């Protein structure tokens, strides 16, 4: 699996590259600036991009803007964003196209190698890997203005948040200490209240929920 990695700090960039290589990934390019990232994504056609939000020359949102442009040119390009903070505007934009293969992790909340590698693989496969704090902020923001979302019970919101992290029904059941049948029932209720069709494809189902939370329906 070919990865384009964008991180301006040398030690972190080198460490991430070594970690990914140790788990069987091929580093197609490891770059440190926005222009380099743009070229690498256009020329190398990677399986997944792992991108820091802040890159030279602006040191603001250069990395994420490059990734968003690349996804517009190549819909569905898997992108895993690494950030120190929750950039709500760009997190919503990243999720909005519903194309799959998106992730948003907070650097100081990646606690082990397996967690990070699993997130990269999940995103590359077209799934989602969202930090719970990112999802919580999106849910909280949307909850204040969305009547359908407000109809969800506290338990259904918990299930929705775990779904948005990319967890399977079995994983949700284990986290909440309930049966898979109970999770399936909660999921059906969530989709009924949000007016979304139930799908057997977990990744597309999660993306549909996230896109709904971003745009909403009145």
JSON list of C-alpha atoms in Angstrom, two decimals:
[
{"chain": "A", "resi": 1, "resn": "UNK", "atom": "CA", "xyz": [0.00, 0.00, 0.00]},
{"chain": "A", "resi": 2, "resn": "UNK", "atom": "CA", "xyz": [1.54, 3.28, -1.16]},
{"chain": "A", "resi": 3, "resn": "UNK", "atom": "CA", "xyz": [1.45, 6.28, 1.17]},
{"chain": "A", "resi": 4, "resn": "UNK", "atom": "CA", "xyz": [2.17, 9.95, 0.64]},
{"chain": "A", "resi": 5, "resn": "UNK", "atom": "CA", "xyz": [3.14, 11.46, 4.00]},
{"chain": "A", "resi": 6, "resn": "UNK", "atom": "CA", "xyz": [3.15, 15.21, 4.66]},
{"chain": "A", "resi": 7, "resn": "UNK", "atom": "CA", "xyz": [4.64, 16.52, 7.92]},
{"chain": "A", "resi": 8, "resn": "UNK", "atom": "CA", "xyz": [6.91, 19.53, 8.31]},
{"chain": "A", "resi": 9, "resn": "UNK", "atom": "CA", "xyz": [8.74, 18.36, 11.46]},
{"chain": "A", "resi": 10, "resn": "UNK", "atom": "CA", "xyz": [11.61, 16.12, 10.41]},
{"chain": "A", "resi": 11, "resn": "UNK", "atom": "CA", "xyz": [11.68, 13.86, 13.46]},
{"chain": "A", "resi": 12, "resn": "UNK", "atom": "CA", "xyz": [7.93, 13.24, 13.36]},
{"chain": "A", "resi": 13, "resn": "UNK", "atom": "CA", "xyz": [7.93, 12.75, 9.59]},
{"chain": "A", "resi": 14, "resn": "UNK", "atom": "CA", "xyz": [10.82, 10.29, 9.78]},
{"chain": "A", "resi": 15, "resn": "UNK", "atom": "CA", "xyz": [9.23, 8.47, 12.71]},
{"chain": "A", "resi": 16, "resn": "UNK", "atom": "CA", "xyz": [5.89, 8.10, 10.96]},
{"chain": "A", "resi": 17, "resn": "UNK", "atom": "CA", "xyz": [7.59, 6.87, 7.79]},
{"chain": "A", "resi": 18, "resn": "UNK", "atom": "CA", "xyz": [9.57, 4.24, 9.71]},
{"chain": "A", "resi": 19, "resn": "UNK", "atom": "CA", "xyz": [6.47, 3.15, 11.61]},
{"chain": "A", "resi": 20, "resn": "UNK", "atom": "CA", "xyz": [4.42, 2.71, 8.45]},
{"chain": "A", "resi": 21, "resn": "UNK", "atom": "CA", "xyz": [7.23, 0.88, 6.66]},
{"chain": "A", "resi": 22, "resn": "UNK", "atom": "CA", "xyz": [7.58, -1.47, 9.61]},
{"chain": "A", "resi": 23, "resn": "UNK", "atom": "CA", "xyz": [3.91, -2.41, 9.15]},
{"chain": "A", "resi": 24, "resn": "UNK", "atom": "CA", "xyz": [4.18, -3.15, 5.46]},
{"chain": "A", "resi": 25, "resn": "UNK", "atom": "CA", "xyz": [3.38, 0.21, 3.89]},
{"chain": "A", "resi": 26, "resn": "UNK", "atom": "CA", "xyz": [5.43, 1.71, 1.06]},
{"chain": "A", "resi": 27, "resn": "UNK", "atom": "CA", "xyz": [6.28, 5.39, 1.46]},
{"chain": "A", "resi": 28, "resn": "UNK", "atom": "CA", "xyz": [5.80, 6.82, -2.02]},
{"chain": "A", "resi": 29, "resn": "UNK", "atom": "CA", "xyz": [6.84, 10.26, -0.78]},
{"chain": "A", "resi": 30, "resn": "UNK", "atom": "CA", "xyz": [7.52, 11.97, 2.53]},
{"chain": "A", "resi": 31, "resn": "UNK", "atom": "CA", "xyz": [7.23, 15.73, 2.07]},
{"chain": "A", "resi": 32, "resn": "UNK", "atom": "CA", "xyz": [7.37, 18.81, 4.27]},
{"chain": "A", "resi": 33, "resn": "UNK", "atom": "CA", "xyz": [5.47, 21.55, 2.41]},
{"chain": "A", "resi": 34, "resn": "UNK", "atom": "CA", "xyz": [2.21, 22.25, 0.66]},
{"chain": "A", "resi": 35, "resn": "UNK", "atom": "CA", "xyz": [3.65, 22.57, -2.86]},
{"chain": "A", "resi": 36, "resn": "UNK", "atom": "CA", "xyz": [5.53, 19.28, -2.44]},
{"chain": "A", "resi": 37, "resn": "UNK", "atom": "CA", "xyz": [2.35, 17.59, -1.24]},
{"chain": "A", "resi": 38, "resn": "UNK", "atom": "CA", "xyz": [0.36, 18.90, -4.20]},
{"chain": "A", "resi": 39, "resn": "UNK", "atom": "CA", "xyz": [2.95, 17.53, -6.65]},
{"chain": "A", "resi": 40, "resn": "UNK", "atom": "CA", "xyz": [3.20, 14.18, -4.88]},
{"chain": "A", "resi": 41, "resn": "UNK", "atom": "CA", "xyz": [-0.57, 13.63, -4.82]},
{"chain": "A", "resi": 42, "resn": "UNK", "atom": "CA", "xyz": [-0.89, 14.59, -8.48]},
{"chain": "A", "resi": 43, "resn": "UNK", "atom": "CA", "xyz": [2.05, 12.58, -9.79]},
{"chain": "A", "resi": 44, "resn": "UNK", "atom": "CA", "xyz": [2.22, 9.49, -7.58]},
{"chain": "A", "resi": 45, "resn": "UNK", "atom": "CA", "xyz": [-1.44, 8.46, -7.27]},
{"chain": "A", "resi": 46, "resn": "UNK", "atom": "CA", "xyz": [-1.06, 7.03, -3.73]},
{"chain": "A", "resi": 47, "resn": "UNK", "atom": "CA", "xyz": [-3.41, 4.60, -2.03]},
{"chain": "A", "resi": 48, "resn": "UNK", "atom": "CA", "xyz": [-3.69, 6.96, 0.95]},
{"chain": "A", "resi": 49, "resn": "UNK", "atom": "CA", "xyz": [-2.37, 10.35, 2.06]},
{"chain": "A", "resi": 50, "resn": "UNK", "atom": "CA", "xyz": [-1.42, 11.06, 5.68]},
{"chain": "A", "resi": 51, "resn": "UNK", "atom": "CA", "xyz": [-1.40, 14.83, 6.02]},
{"chain": "A", "resi": 52, "resn": "UNK", "atom": "CA", "xyz": [-0.55, 17.33, 8.73]},
{"chain": "A", "resi": 53, "resn": "UNK", "atom": "CA", "xyz": [-2.90, 20.31, 8.69]},
{"chain": "A", "resi": 54, "resn": "UNK", "atom": "CA", "xyz": [-0.23, 23.00, 9.04]},
{"chain": "A", "resi": 55, "resn": "UNK", "atom": "CA", "xyz": [2.53, 22.96, 6.43]},
{"chain": "A", "resi": 56, "resn": "UNK", "atom": "CA", "xyz": [4.84, 25.55, 4.90]},
{"chain": "A", "resi": 57, "resn": "UNK", "atom": "CA", "xyz": [4.68, 28.04, 3.36]},
{"chain": "A", "resi": 58, "resn": "UNK", "atom": "CA", "xyz": [1.67, 29.41, 5.24]},
{"chain": "A", "resi": 59, "resn": "UNK", "atom": "CA", "xyz": [1.85, 27.22, 8.37]},
{"chain": "A", "resi": 60, "resn": "UNK", "atom": "CA", "xyz": [-1.92, 27.61, 8.70]},
{"chain": "A", "resi": 61, "resn": "UNK", "atom": "CA", "xyz": [-4.10, 25.09, 6.88]},
{"chain": "A", "resi": 62, "resn": "UNK", "atom": "CA", "xyz": [-1.89, 24.42, 3.87]},
{"chain": "A", "resi": 63, "resn": "UNK", "atom": "CA", "xyz": [-1.82, 20.64, 4.24]},
{"chain": "A", "resi": 64, "resn": "UNK", "atom": "CA", "xyz": [-5.56, 20.23, 4.54]},
{"chain": "A", "resi": 65, "resn": "UNK", "atom": "CA", "xyz": [-6.25, 22.62, 1.68]},
{"chain": "A", "resi": 66, "resn": "UNK", "atom": "CA", "xyz": [-3.91, 20.59, -0.55]},
{"chain": "A", "resi": 67, "resn": "UNK", "atom": "CA", "xyz": [-5.69, 17.39, 0.45]},
{"chain": "A", "resi": 68, "resn": "UNK", "atom": "CA", "xyz": [-9.11, 18.89, -0.25]},
{"chain": "A", "resi": 69, "resn": "UNK", "atom": "CA", "xyz": [-8.00, 20.09, -3.69]},
{"chain": "A", "resi": 70, "resn": "UNK", "atom": "CA", "xyz": [-6.60, 16.64, -4.45]},
{"chain": "A", "resi": 71, "resn": "UNK", "atom": "CA", "xyz": [-9.90, 15.01, -3.45]},
{"chain": "A", "resi": 72, "resn": "UNK", "atom": "CA", "xyz": [-11.78, 17.33, -5.76]},
{"chain": "A", "resi": 73, "resn": "UNK", "atom": "CA", "xyz": [-9.50, 16.31, -8.61]},
{"chain": "A", "resi": 74, "resn": "UNK", "atom": "CA", "xyz": [-9.53, 12.65, -7.65]},
{"chain": "A", "resi": 75, "resn": "UNK", "atom": "CA", "xyz": [-12.84, 11.94, -5.85]},
{"chain": "A", "resi": 76, "resn": "UNK", "atom": "CA", "xyz": [-12.50, 9.40, -3.09]},
{"chain": "A", "resi": 77, "resn": "UNK", "atom": "CA", "xyz": [-8.75, 9.86, -2.59]},
{"chain": "A", "resi": 78, "resn": "UNK", "atom": "CA", "xyz": [-8.23, 8.43, 0.93]},
{"chain": "A", "resi": 79, "resn": "UNK", "atom": "CA", "xyz": [-6.96, 11.14, 3.29]},
{"chain": "A", "resi": 80, "resn": "UNK", "atom": "CA", "xyz": [-6.06, 10.81, 6.96]},
{"chain": "A", "resi": 81, "resn": "UNK", "atom": "CA", "xyz": [-5.56, 14.20, 8.58]},
{"chain": "A", "resi": 82, "resn": "UNK", "atom": "CA", "xyz": [-3.32, 14.73, 11.60]},
{"chain": "A", "resi": 83, "resn": "UNK", "atom": "CA", "xyz": [-3.84, 17.87, 13.66]},
{"chain": "A", "resi": 84, "resn": "UNK", "atom": "CA", "xyz": [-3.23, 19.45, 17.03]},
{"chain": "A", "resi": 85, "resn": "UNK", "atom": "CA", "xyz": [-6.74, 20.92, 17.05]},
{"chain": "A", "resi": 86, "resn": "UNK", "atom": "CA", "xyz": [-10.23, 20.29, 15.72]},
{"chain": "A", "resi": 87, "resn": "UNK", "atom": "CA", "xyz": [-10.65, 22.44, 12.62]},
{"chain": "A", "resi": 88, "resn": "UNK", "atom": "CA", "xyz": [-14.44, 22.09, 12.39]},
{"chain": "A", "resi": 89, "resn": "UNK", "atom": "CA", "xyz": [-14.87, 23.90, 9.08]},
{"chain": "A", "resi": 90, "resn": "UNK", "atom": "CA", "xyz": [-12.38, 21.69, 7.27]},
{"chain": "A", "resi": 91, "resn": "UNK", "atom": "CA", "xyz": [-13.44, 18.52, 9.04]},
{"chain": "A", "resi": 92, "resn": "UNK", "atom": "CA", "xyz": [-16.96, 19.12, 7.72]},
{"chain": "A", "resi": 93, "resn": "UNK", "atom": "CA", "xyz": [-15.68, 19.91, 4.23]},
{"chain": "A", "resi": 94, "resn": "UNK", "atom": "CA", "xyz": [-13.60, 16.75, 4.21]},
{"chain": "A", "resi": 95, "resn": "UNK", "atom": "CA", "xyz": [-16.64, 14.69, 5.15]},
{"chain": "A", "resi": 96, "resn": "UNK", "atom": "CA", "xyz": [-19.17, 16.51, 3.03]},
{"chain": "A", "resi": 97, "resn": "UNK", "atom": "CA", "xyz": [-18.64, 14.82, -0.34]},
{"chain": "A", "resi": 98, "resn": "UNK", "atom": "CA", "xyz": [-19.49, 11.38, 1.09]},
{"chain": "A", "resi": 99, "resn": "UNK", "atom": "CA", "xyz": [-16.76, 9.85, -1.07]},
{"chain": "A", "resi": 100, "resn": "UNK", "atom": "CA", "xyz": [-15.33, 7.67, 1.67]},
{"chain": "A", "resi": 101, "resn": "UNK", "atom": "CA", "xyz": [-11.79, 7.18, 2.83]},
{"chain": "A", "resi": 102, "resn": "UNK", "atom": "CA", "xyz": [-11.51, 10.00, 5.37]},
{"chain": "A", "resi": 103, "resn": "UNK", "atom": "CA", "xyz": [-9.99, 10.29, 8.80]},
{"chain": "A", "resi": 104, "resn": "UNK", "atom": "CA", "xyz": [-9.18, 13.01, 11.31]},
{"chain": "A", "resi": 105, "resn": "UNK", "atom": "CA", "xyz": [-6.90, 12.22, 14.24]},
{"chain": "A", "resi": 106, "resn": "UNK", "atom": "CA", "xyz": [-5.58, 14.53, 16.95]},
{"chain": "A", "resi": 107, "resn": "UNK", "atom": "CA", "xyz": [-1.84, 14.06, 17.35]},
{"chain": "A", "resi": 108, "resn": "UNK", "atom": "CA", "xyz": [-1.79, 14.11, 21.13]},
{"chain": "A", "resi": 109, "resn": "UNK", "atom": "CA", "xyz": [-4.53, 11.47, 21.30]},
{"chain": "A", "resi": 110, "resn": "UNK", "atom": "CA", "xyz": [-2.80, 8.81, 19.18]},
{"chain": "A", "resi": 111, "resn": "UNK", "atom": "CA", "xyz": [-1.64, 6.58, 22.00]},
{"chain": "A", "resi": 112, "resn": "UNK", "atom": "CA", "xyz": [-0.06, 3.58, 20.25]},
{"chain": "A", "resi": 113, "resn": "UNK", "atom": "CA", "xyz": [1.22, 2.31, 16.92]},
{"chain": "A", "resi": 114, "resn": "UNK", "atom": "CA", "xyz": [-1.58, -0.20, 16.39]},
{"chain": "A", "resi": 115, "resn": "UNK", "atom": "CA", "xyz": [-4.22, 2.52, 16.75]},
{"chain": "A", "resi": 116, "resn": "UNK", "atom": "CA", "xyz": [-2.51, 4.70, 14.14]},
{"chain": "A", "resi": 117, "resn": "UNK", "atom": "CA", "xyz": [-1.77, 1.88, 11.68]},
{"chain": "A", "resi": 118, "resn": "UNK", "atom": "CA", "xyz": [-5.34, 0.60, 11.96]},
{"chain": "A", "resi": 119, "resn": "UNK", "atom": "CA", "xyz": [-6.63, 4.11, 11.17]},
{"chain": "A", "resi": 120, "resn": "UNK", "atom": "CA", "xyz": [-4.43, 4.37, 8.07]},
{"chain": "A", "resi": 121, "resn": "UNK", "atom": "CA", "xyz": [-5.59, 0.96, 6.82]},
{"chain": "A", "resi": 122, "resn": "UNK", "atom": "CA", "xyz": [-9.24, 1.73, 7.51]},
{"chain": "A", "resi": 123, "resn": "UNK", "atom": "CA", "xyz": [-9.10, 5.02, 5.62]},
{"chain": "A", "resi": 124, "resn": "UNK", "atom": "CA", "xyz": [-7.19, 3.47, 2.71]},
{"chain": "A", "resi": 125, "resn": "UNK", "atom": "CA", "xyz": [-9.94, 0.83, 2.45]},
{"chain": "A", "resi": 126, "resn": "UNK", "atom": "CA", "xyz": [-12.59, 3.56, 2.08]},
{"chain": "A", "resi": 127, "resn": "UNK", "atom": "CA", "xyz": [-13.67, 3.72, 5.72]},
{"chain": "A", "resi": 128, "resn": "UNK", "atom": "CA", "xyz": [-13.54, 6.39, 8.41]},
{"chain": "A", "resi": 129, "resn": "UNK", "atom": "CA", "xyz": [-11.24, 6.99, 11.34]},
{"chain": "A", "resi": 130, "resn": "UNK", "atom": "CA", "xyz": [-12.41, 9.95, 13.38]},
{"chain": "A", "resi": 131, "resn": "UNK", "atom": "CA", "xyz": [-11.13, 10.96, 16.79]},
{"chain": "A", "resi": 132, "resn": "UNK", "atom": "CA", "xyz": [-14.00, 10.98, 19.31]},
{"chain": "A", "resi": 133, "resn": "UNK", "atom": "CA", "xyz": [-13.32, 14.63, 20.18]},
{"chain": "A", "resi": 134, "resn": "UNK", "atom": "CA", "xyz": [-13.75, 15.61, 16.53]},
{"chain": "A", "resi": 135, "resn": "UNK", "atom": "CA", "xyz": [-17.04, 13.75, 16.31]},
{"chain": "A", "resi": 136, "resn": "UNK", "atom": "CA", "xyz": [-18.24, 15.18, 19.62]},
{"chain": "A", "resi": 137, "resn": "UNK", "atom": "CA", "xyz": [-17.67, 18.73, 18.42]},
{"chain": "A", "resi": 138, "resn": "UNK", "atom": "CA", "xyz": [-19.45, 18.06, 15.14]},
{"chain": "A", "resi": 139, "resn": "UNK", "atom": "CA", "xyz": [-22.35, 16.41, 16.95]},
{"chain": "A", "resi": 140, "resn": "UNK", "atom": "CA", "xyz": [-22.58, 19.20, 19.52]},
{"chain": "A", "resi": 141, "resn": "UNK", "atom": "CA", "xyz": [-22.53, 21.90, 16.87]},
{"chain": "A", "resi": 142, "resn": "UNK", "atom": "CA", "xyz": [-25.15, 20.18, 14.79]},
{"chain": "A", "resi": 143, "resn": "UNK", "atom": "CA", "xyz": [-27.25, 19.19, 17.77]},
{"chain": "A", "resi": 144, "resn": "UNK", "atom": "CA", "xyz": [-28.04, 22.79, 18.62]},
{"chain": "A", "resi": 145, "resn": "UNK", "atom": "CA", "xyz": [-29.62, 23.43, 15.23]},
{"chain": "A", "resi": 146, "resn": "UNK", "atom": "CA", "xyz": [-30.96, 20.11, 14.00]},
{"chain": "A", "resi": 147, "resn": "UNK", "atom": "CA", "xyz": [-34.42, 18.99, 15.01]},
{"chain": "A", "resi": 148, "resn": "UNK", "atom": "CA", "xyz": [-33.94, 15.40, 13.72]},
{"chain": "A", "resi": 149, "resn": "UNK", "atom": "CA", "xyz": [-30.69, 15.00, 15.64]},
{"chain": "A", "resi": 150, "resn": "UNK", "atom": "CA", "xyz": [-32.36, 16.38, 18.76]},
{"chain": "A", "resi": 151, "resn": "UNK", "atom": "CA", "xyz": [-34.86, 13.51, 18.57]},
{"chain": "A", "resi": 152, "resn": "UNK", "atom": "CA", "xyz": [-32.12, 10.95, 19.22]},
{"chain": "A", "resi": 153, "resn": "UNK", "atom": "CA", "xyz": [-31.97, 9.45, 22.70]},
{"chain": "A", "resi": 154, "resn": "UNK", "atom": "CA", "xyz": [-28.73, 9.72, 24.71]},
{"chain": "A", "resi": 155, "resn": "UNK", "atom": "CA", "xyz": [-27.97, 6.06, 23.92]},
{"chain": "A", "resi": 156, "resn": "UNK", "atom": "CA", "xyz": [-28.62, 6.59, 20.21]},
{"chain": "A", "resi": 157, "resn": "UNK", "atom": "CA", "xyz": [-26.23, 9.54, 20.23]},
{"chain": "A", "resi": 158, "resn": "UNK", "atom": "CA", "xyz": [-23.60, 7.31, 21.84]},
{"chain": "A", "resi": 159, "resn": "UNK", "atom": "CA", "xyz": [-24.11, 4.72, 19.12]},
{"chain": "A", "resi": 160, "resn": "UNK", "atom": "CA", "xyz": [-23.96, 7.39, 16.41]},
{"chain": "A", "resi": 161, "resn": "UNK", "atom": "CA", "xyz": [-20.72, 8.79, 17.82]},
{"chain": "A", "resi": 162, "resn": "UNK", "atom": "CA", "xyz": [-19.12, 5.32, 17.86]},
{"chain": "A", "resi": 163, "resn": "UNK", "atom": "CA", "xyz": [-20.38, 4.64, 14.33]},
{"chain": "A", "resi": 164, "resn": "UNK", "atom": "CA", "xyz": [-18.76, 7.87, 13.19]},
{"chain": "A", "resi": 165, "resn": "UNK", "atom": "CA", "xyz": [-15.44, 6.66, 14.57]},
{"chain": "A", "resi": 166, "resn": "UNK", "atom": "CA", "xyz": [-15.68, 3.76, 12.11]},
{"chain": "A", "resi": 167, "resn": "UNK", "atom": "CA", "xyz": [-16.55, 1.06, 14.64]},
{"chain": "A", "resi": 168, "resn": "UNK", "atom": "CA", "xyz": [-18.48, -2.05, 13.64]},
{"chain": "A", "resi": 169, "resn": "UNK", "atom": "CA", "xyz": [-21.67, -3.11, 15.38]},
{"chain": "A", "resi": 170, "resn": "UNK", "atom": "CA", "xyz": [-19.71, -5.77, 17.25]},
{"chain": "A", "resi": 171, "resn": "UNK", "atom": "CA", "xyz": [-17.19, -3.19, 18.45]},
{"chain": "A", "resi": 172, "resn": "UNK", "atom": "CA", "xyz": [-19.97, -0.82, 19.52]},
{"chain": "A", "resi": 173, "resn": "UNK", "atom": "CA", "xyz": [-21.67, -3.62, 21.43]},
{"chain": "A", "resi": 174, "resn": "UNK", "atom": "CA", "xyz": [-18.44, -4.41, 23.24]},
{"chain": "A", "resi": 175, "resn": "UNK", "atom": "CA", "xyz": [-17.81, -0.76, 24.09]},
{"chain": "A", "resi": 176, "resn": "UNK", "atom": "CA", "xyz": [-21.31, -0.18, 25.43]},
{"chain": "A", "resi": 177, "resn": "UNK", "atom": "CA", "xyz": [-21.62, -3.66, 27.00]},
{"chain": "A", "resi": 178, "resn": "UNK", "atom": "CA", "xyz": [-24.80, -4.51, 25.13]},
{"chain": "A", "resi": 179, "resn": "UNK", "atom": "CA", "xyz": [-25.74, -7.13, 22.55]},
{"chain": "A", "resi": 180, "resn": "UNK", "atom": "CA", "xyz": [-25.20, -6.69, 18.81]},
{"chain": "A", "resi": 181, "resn": "UNK", "atom": "CA", "xyz": [-28.95, -7.05, 18.44]},
{"chain": "A", "resi": 182, "resn": "UNK", "atom": "CA", "xyz": [-29.43, -4.01, 20.67]},
{"chain": "A", "resi": 183, "resn": "UNK", "atom": "CA", "xyz": [-26.92, -2.04, 18.59]},
{"chain": "A", "resi": 184, "resn": "UNK", "atom": "CA", "xyz": [-28.75, -3.03, 15.40]},
{"chain": "A", "resi": 185, "resn": "UNK", "atom": "CA", "xyz": [-32.00, -1.78, 16.91]},
{"chain": "A", "resi": 186, "resn": "UNK", "atom": "CA", "xyz": [-30.44, 1.53, 17.93]},
{"chain": "A", "resi": 187, "resn": "UNK", "atom": "CA", "xyz": [-28.94, 1.90, 14.45]},
{"chain": "A", "resi": 188, "resn": "UNK", "atom": "CA", "xyz": [-32.30, 1.31, 12.80]},
{"chain": "A", "resi": 189, "resn": "UNK", "atom": "CA", "xyz": [-33.88, 3.93, 15.07]},
{"chain": "A", "resi": 190, "resn": "UNK", "atom": "CA", "xyz": [-31.12, 6.42, 14.25]},
{"chain": "A", "resi": 191, "resn": "UNK", "atom": "CA", "xyz": [-31.62, 6.08, 10.52]},
{"chain": "A", "resi": 192, "resn": "UNK", "atom": "CA", "xyz": [-35.37, 6.25, 10.85]},
{"chain": "A", "resi": 193, "resn": "UNK", "atom": "CA", "xyz": [-35.16, 9.49, 12.85]},
{"chain": "A", "resi": 194, "resn": "UNK", "atom": "CA", "xyz": [-32.60, 11.01, 10.49]},
{"chain": "A", "resi": 195, "resn": "UNK", "atom": "CA", "xyz": [-34.50, 9.96, 7.38]},
{"chain": "A", "resi": 196, "resn": "UNK", "atom": "CA", "xyz": [-31.56, 7.95, 6.02]},
{"chain": "A", "resi": 197, "resn": "UNK", "atom": "CA", "xyz": [-31.76, 4.60, 4.30]},
{"chain": "A", "resi": 198, "resn": "UNK", "atom": "CA", "xyz": [-30.21, 1.70, 6.20]},
{"chain": "A", "resi": 199, "resn": "UNK", "atom": "CA", "xyz": [-27.22, 0.18, 4.38]},
{"chain": "A", "resi": 200, "resn": "UNK", "atom": "CA", "xyz": [-25.28, -3.02, 4.93]},
{"chain": "A", "resi": 201, "resn": "UNK", "atom": "CA", "xyz": [-22.10, -1.16, 4.01]},
{"chain": "A", "resi": 202, "resn": "UNK", "atom": "CA", "xyz": [-20.83, 0.17, 7.36]},
{"chain": "A", "resi": 203, "resn": "UNK", "atom": "CA", "xyz": [-18.41, 2.67, 5.84]},
{"chain": "A", "resi": 204, "resn": "UNK", "atom": "CA", "xyz": [-20.97, 4.23, 3.52]},
{"chain": "A", "resi": 205, "resn": "UNK", "atom": "CA", "xyz": [-23.50, 4.20, 6.31]},
{"chain": "A", "resi": 206, "resn": "UNK", "atom": "CA", "xyz": [-21.17, 6.17, 8.58]},
{"chain": "A", "resi": 207, "resn": "UNK", "atom": "CA", "xyz": [-20.29, 8.61, 5.83]},
{"chain": "A", "resi": 208, "resn": "UNK", "atom": "CA", "xyz": [-23.98, 9.17, 5.09]},
{"chain": "A", "resi": 209, "resn": "UNK", "atom": "CA", "xyz": [-24.60, 10.00, 8.75]},
{"chain": "A", "resi": 210, "resn": "UNK", "atom": "CA", "xyz": [-21.64, 12.37, 8.86]},
{"chain": "A", "resi": 211, "resn": "UNK", "atom": "CA", "xyz": [-22.69, 14.09, 5.65]},
{"chain": "A", "resi": 212, "resn": "UNK", "atom": "CA", "xyz": [-26.17, 14.49, 7.09]},
{"chain": "A", "resi": 213, "resn": "UNK", "atom": "CA", "xyz": [-24.80, 15.98, 10.28]},
{"chain": "A", "resi": 214, "resn": "UNK", "atom": "CA", "xyz": [-22.80, 18.44, 8.20]},
{"chain": "A", "resi": 215, "resn": "UNK", "atom": "CA", "xyz": [-25.57, 19.57, 5.85]},
{"chain": "A", "resi": 216, "resn": "UNK", "atom": "CA", "xyz": [-28.74, 18.58, 7.66]},
{"chain": "A", "resi": 217, "resn": "UNK", "atom": "CA", "xyz": [-32.29, 18.68, 6.43]},
{"chain": "A", "resi": 218, "resn": "UNK", "atom": "CA", "xyz": [-34.93, 21.11, 7.48]}
]
